[in-house]
Amino acid sequence: MPRRAGAAASPGAACDSGGAFPSVGGWGPRRAPRPGPAETPRRPPARPVPSPPRPEPAAAAGREAAMSLLSALVPLLRVYCIGLRVILHQLRRRFQPRCPPASVFPETSAQTRAGAPSLSPAGNSESDGQEVVRKIKEETLTGKVEFLYCDLASMKSIRQFVQQFRAKNCPLHVLVNNAGVMLVPERKTEDGFEEHFGLNYLGHFLLTNLLLDTLKQSGTHSHNARIITVSSATHYVGKLHLNDLQSRCSYSPHGAYAQSKLALVLFTYRLQHLLTANGSHVTANVVDPGVVNTELYKHVFWVVKMVKWMTAWLFFKTPEEGASTTIYAAVSPEMEGAGGCYLYNEERTKSADVAYDEELQRRLWTESCKMVGISDEASRLP
């Protein structure tokens, strides 16, 4: 029997004919078999990928402790290294022959521009303040001297002080920002700020801004009002953490102190820029007093306290020597009309490179205004 073209014949095999009976002997017409589902080749089961071993709790805790120790140790070493450099510089200078310094109180200075000016020492200790008033009256022929209470760790106290001062209707020719703490353990001011940043920097920032109108009214073309802010050489090793100004992520007393001193330099430079843009007869400068023998070292290590006790007479400046640059900035005719300077040993010198970053100055100023609750009028200026 003839086969259809293209049909396959297989002896003894039945074909699918759409339900018809198979032909006798299997030689009937056949259709091509329908394709069935392709067989997936069987693969061996995949081996599970082993997950990385989880660190043991003790190992993780050890690494975290090591990182915490490192974050505290690096600022400590930086601060003590810069302190040692300053001390060695002071020692060399002490034994160098120098001409006797000229008086910074000539008749044309701010000290005598209004006869006998009034003084208003401010501080957070009534007893210490009254003792200062007594000494000033005994040792000078100045005019009225009156102590006013002001705690720079309290925004409320600062505002009350400014109200009391303004009520006296006195001119303000010189403002000296000199309060501070150093290397205190982690703690906060009553407003919730980290103490170094809150007292050393934000307190002075708010006080200066609240007194700016009085300073502008007091300054003249020939006799500018002056703002002097006391920083320190530790600003050279300070780092400004704009995302963590309160040192919440990792606290180091040495890092927090250095940051507050760097903030004061940045603030001074930005302030001078704004004063110049406004055409104000006010100048702002920052001074470095050096390493001075004061009570500021109460929180240093006991070994450092012992070394200081034995060697301060040789290596450290006396309080009078430490105050000389501040006095120079406040009353020297050489500083008349000069602002935005960093002064050390009564000379203009270069501060840390980062302190000249104008964008960083601007961002710090804006953030500071938010923190102390004052309007940022500087945002409308270049």
mmCIF file of N, CA, C and O in Angstrom, residues 71-103:
data_model
loop_
_atom_site.group_PDB
_atom_site.id
_atom_site.type_symbol
_atom_site.label_atom_id
_atom_site.label_comp_id
_atom_site.label_asym_id
_atom_site.label_seq_id
_atom_site.Cartn_x
_atom_site.Cartn_y
_atom_site.Cartn_z
ATOM 1 N N SER A 71 38.742 57.376 68.872
ATOM 2 C CA SER A 71 38.110 58.672 68.628
ATOM 3 C C SER A 71 38.373 59.652 69.759
ATOM 4 O O SER A 71 38.316 60.866 69.560
ATOM 5 N N ALA A 72 38.643 59.136 70.962
ATOM 6 C CA ALA A 72 38.975 60.020 72.084
ATOM 7 C C ALA A 72 40.475 60.288 72.153
ATOM 8 O O ALA A 72 40.903 61.370 72.576
ATOM 9 N N LEU A 73 41.282 59.319 71.731
ATOM 10 C CA LEU A 73 42.736 59.446 71.853
ATOM 11 C C LEU A 73 43.324 60.422 70.839
ATOM 12 O O LEU A 73 44.227 61.200 71.165
ATOM 13 N N VAL A 74 42.806 60.412 69.612
ATOM 14 C CA VAL A 74 43.367 61.281 68.568
ATOM 15 C C VAL A 74 43.221 62.761 68.919
ATOM 16 O O VAL A 74 44.211 63.510 68.868
ATOM 17 N N PRO A 75 42.010 63.248 69.306
ATOM 18 C CA PRO A 75 41.932 64.665 69.713
ATOM 19 C C PRO A 75 42.797 64.982 70.928
ATOM 20 O O PRO A 75 43.374 66.079 71.012
ATOM 21 N N LEU A 76 42.899 64.052 71.850
ATOM 22 C CA LEU A 76 43.731 64.273 73.033
ATOM 23 C C LEU A 76 45.180 64.519 72.633
ATOM 24 O O LEU A 76 45.814 65.472 73.093
ATOM 25 N N LEU A 77 45.710 63.659 71.769
ATOM 26 C CA LEU A 77 47.099 63.803 71.349
ATOM 27 C C LEU A 77 47.309 65.106 70.585
ATOM 28 O O LEU A 77 48.329 65.783 70.751
ATOM 29 N N ARG A 78 46.338 65.470 69.751
ATOM 30 C CA ARG A 78 46.460 66.713 68.983
ATOM 31 C C ARG A 78 46.495 67.930 69.899
ATOM 32 O O ARG A 78 47.306 68.837 69.722
ATOM 33 N N VAL A 79 45.606 67.942 70.890
ATOM 34 C CA VAL A 79 45.539 69.091 71.799
ATOM 35 C C VAL A 79 46.818 69.215 72.611
ATOM 36 O O VAL A 79 47.373 70.312 72.756
ATOM 37 N N TYR A 80 47.308 68.093 73.146
ATOM 38 C CA TYR A 80 48.519 68.166 73.949
ATOM 39 C C TYR A 80 49.752 68.478 73.100
ATOM 40 O O TYR A 80 50.688 69.136 73.575
ATOM 41 N N CYS A 81 49.758 68.029 71.854
ATOM 42 C CA CYS A 81 50.892 68.352 70.981
ATOM 43 C C CYS A 81 50.937 69.841 70.669
ATOM 44 O O CYS A 81 52.011 70.463 70.721
ATOM 45 N N ILE A 82 49.775 70.441 70.359
ATOM 46 C CA ILE A 82 49.774 71.868 70.067
ATOM 47 C C ILE A 82 50.082 72.664 71.330
ATOM 48 O O ILE A 82 50.760 73.692 71.281
ATOM 49 N N GLY A 83 49.635 72.171 72.482
ATOM 50 C CA GLY A 83 49.958 72.836 73.735
ATOM 51 C C GLY A 83 51.445 72.817 74.025
ATOM 52 O O GLY A 83 52.022 73.814 74.481
ATOM 53 N N LEU A 84 52.080 71.682 73.744
ATOM 54 C CA LEU A 84 53.524 71.572 73.957
ATOM 55 C C LEU A 84 54.286 72.509 73.037
ATOM 56 O O LEU A 84 55.273 73.138 73.443
ATOM 57 N N ARG A 85 53.846 72.628 71.798
ATOM 58 C CA ARG A 85 54.499 73.544 70.856
ATOM 59 C C ARG A 85 54.414 74.982 71.355
ATOM 60 O O ARG A 85 55.385 75.741 71.280
ATOM 61 N N VAL A 86 53.241 75.370 71.863
ATOM 62 C CA VAL A 86 53.079 76.738 72.363
ATOM 63 C C VAL A 86 53.973 76.976 73.575
ATOM 64 O O VAL A 86 54.613 78.029 73.704
ATOM 65 N N ILE A 87 54.041 75.989 74.468
ATOM 66 C CA ILE A 87 54.880 76.132 75.664
ATOM 67 C C ILE A 87 56.347 76.299 75.285
ATOM 68 O O ILE A 87 57.066 77.144 75.839
ATOM 69 N N LEU A 88 56.829 75.507 74.333
ATOM 70 C CA LEU A 88 58.225 75.627 73.901
ATOM 71 C C LEU A 88 58.481 76.982 73.257
ATOM 72 O O LEU A 88 59.548 77.588 73.448
ATOM 73 N N HIS A 89 57.503 77.464 72.501
ATOM 74 C CA HIS A 89 57.645 78.789 71.894
ATOM 75 C C HIS A 89 57.709 79.879 72.970
ATOM 76 O O HIS A 89 58.503 80.813 72.882
ATOM 77 N N GLN A 90 56.865 79.742 73.983
ATOM 78 C CA GLN A 90 56.891 80.702 75.080
ATOM 79 C C GLN A 90 58.210 80.672 75.824
ATOM 80 O O GLN A 90 58.731 81.708 76.239
ATOM 81 N N LEU A 91 58.775 79.464 75.986
ATOM 82 C CA LEU A 91 60.042 79.337 76.694
ATOM 83 C C LEU A 91 61.165 80.020 75.922
ATOM 84 O O LEU A 91 61.982 80.749 76.502
ATOM 85 N N ARG A 92 61.228 79.805 74.600
ATOM 86 C CA ARG A 92 62.259 80.454 73.786
ATOM 87 C C ARG A 92 62.101 81.969 73.840
ATOM 88 O O ARG A 92 63.085 82.697 73.962
ATOM 89 N N ARG A 93 60.870 82.407 73.767
ATOM 90 C CA ARG A 93 60.614 83.850 73.774
ATOM 91 C C ARG A 93 60.986 84.488 75.115
ATOM 92 O O ARG A 93 61.423 85.631 75.165
ATOM 93 N N ARG A 94 60.821 83.722 76.176
ATOM 94 C CA ARG A 94 61.121 84.251 77.505
ATOM 95 C C ARG A 94 62.603 84.596 77.648
ATOM 96 O O ARG A 94 62.971 85.539 78.371
ATOM 97 N N PHE A 95 63.466 83.822 76.976
ATOM 98 C CA PHE A 95 64.900 84.033 77.131
ATOM 99 C C PHE A 95 65.508 84.825 75.985
ATOM 100 O O PHE A 95 66.730 84.994 75.926
ATOM 101 N N GLN A 96 64.671 85.304 75.067
ATOM 102 C CA GLN A 96 65.181 86.140 74.000
ATOM 103 C C GLN A 96 65.223 87.594 74.454
ATOM 104 O O GLN A 96 64.267 88.079 75.051
ATOM 105 N N PRO A 97 66.340 88.300 74.181
ATOM 106 C CA PRO A 97 66.387 89.724 74.554
ATOM 107 C C PRO A 97 65.399 90.521 73.705
ATOM 108 O O PRO A 97 65.343 90.376 72.487
ATOM 109 N N ARG A 98 64.597 91.310 74.358
ATOM 110 C CA ARG A 98 63.605 92.109 73.652
ATOM 111 C C ARG A 98 63.605 93.527 74.205
ATOM 112 O O ARG A 98 63.938 93.764 75.369
ATOM 113 N N CYS A 99 63.192 94.422 73.374
ATOM 114 C CA CYS A 99 63.022 95.798 73.824
ATOM 115 C C CYS A 99 61.814 95.860 74.738
ATOM 116 O O CYS A 99 60.851 95.099 74.557
ATOM 117 N N PRO A 100 61.817 96.721 75.732
ATOM 118 C CA PRO A 100 60.648 96.834 76.588
ATOM 119 C C PRO A 100 59.431 97.235 75.771
ATOM 120 O O PRO A 100 59.521 98.109 74.906
ATOM 121 N N PRO A 101 58.305 96.553 75.971
ATOM 122 C CA PRO A 101 57.120 96.839 75.171
ATOM 123 C C PRO A 101 56.618 98.251 75.405
ATOM 124 O O PRO A 101 56.662 98.779 76.510
ATOM 125 N N ALA A 102 56.163 98.869 74.319
ATOM 126 C CA ALA A 102 55.596 100.209 74.432
ATOM 127 C C ALA A 102 54.244 100.129 75.119
ATOM 128 O O ALA A 102 53.531 99.136 75.016
ATOM 129 N N SER A 103 53.895 101.183 75.807
ATOM 130 C CA SER A 103 52.621 101.219 76.495
ATOM 131 C C SER A 103 51.477 101.209 75.499
ATOM 132 O O SER A 103 51.548 101.847 74.443
#
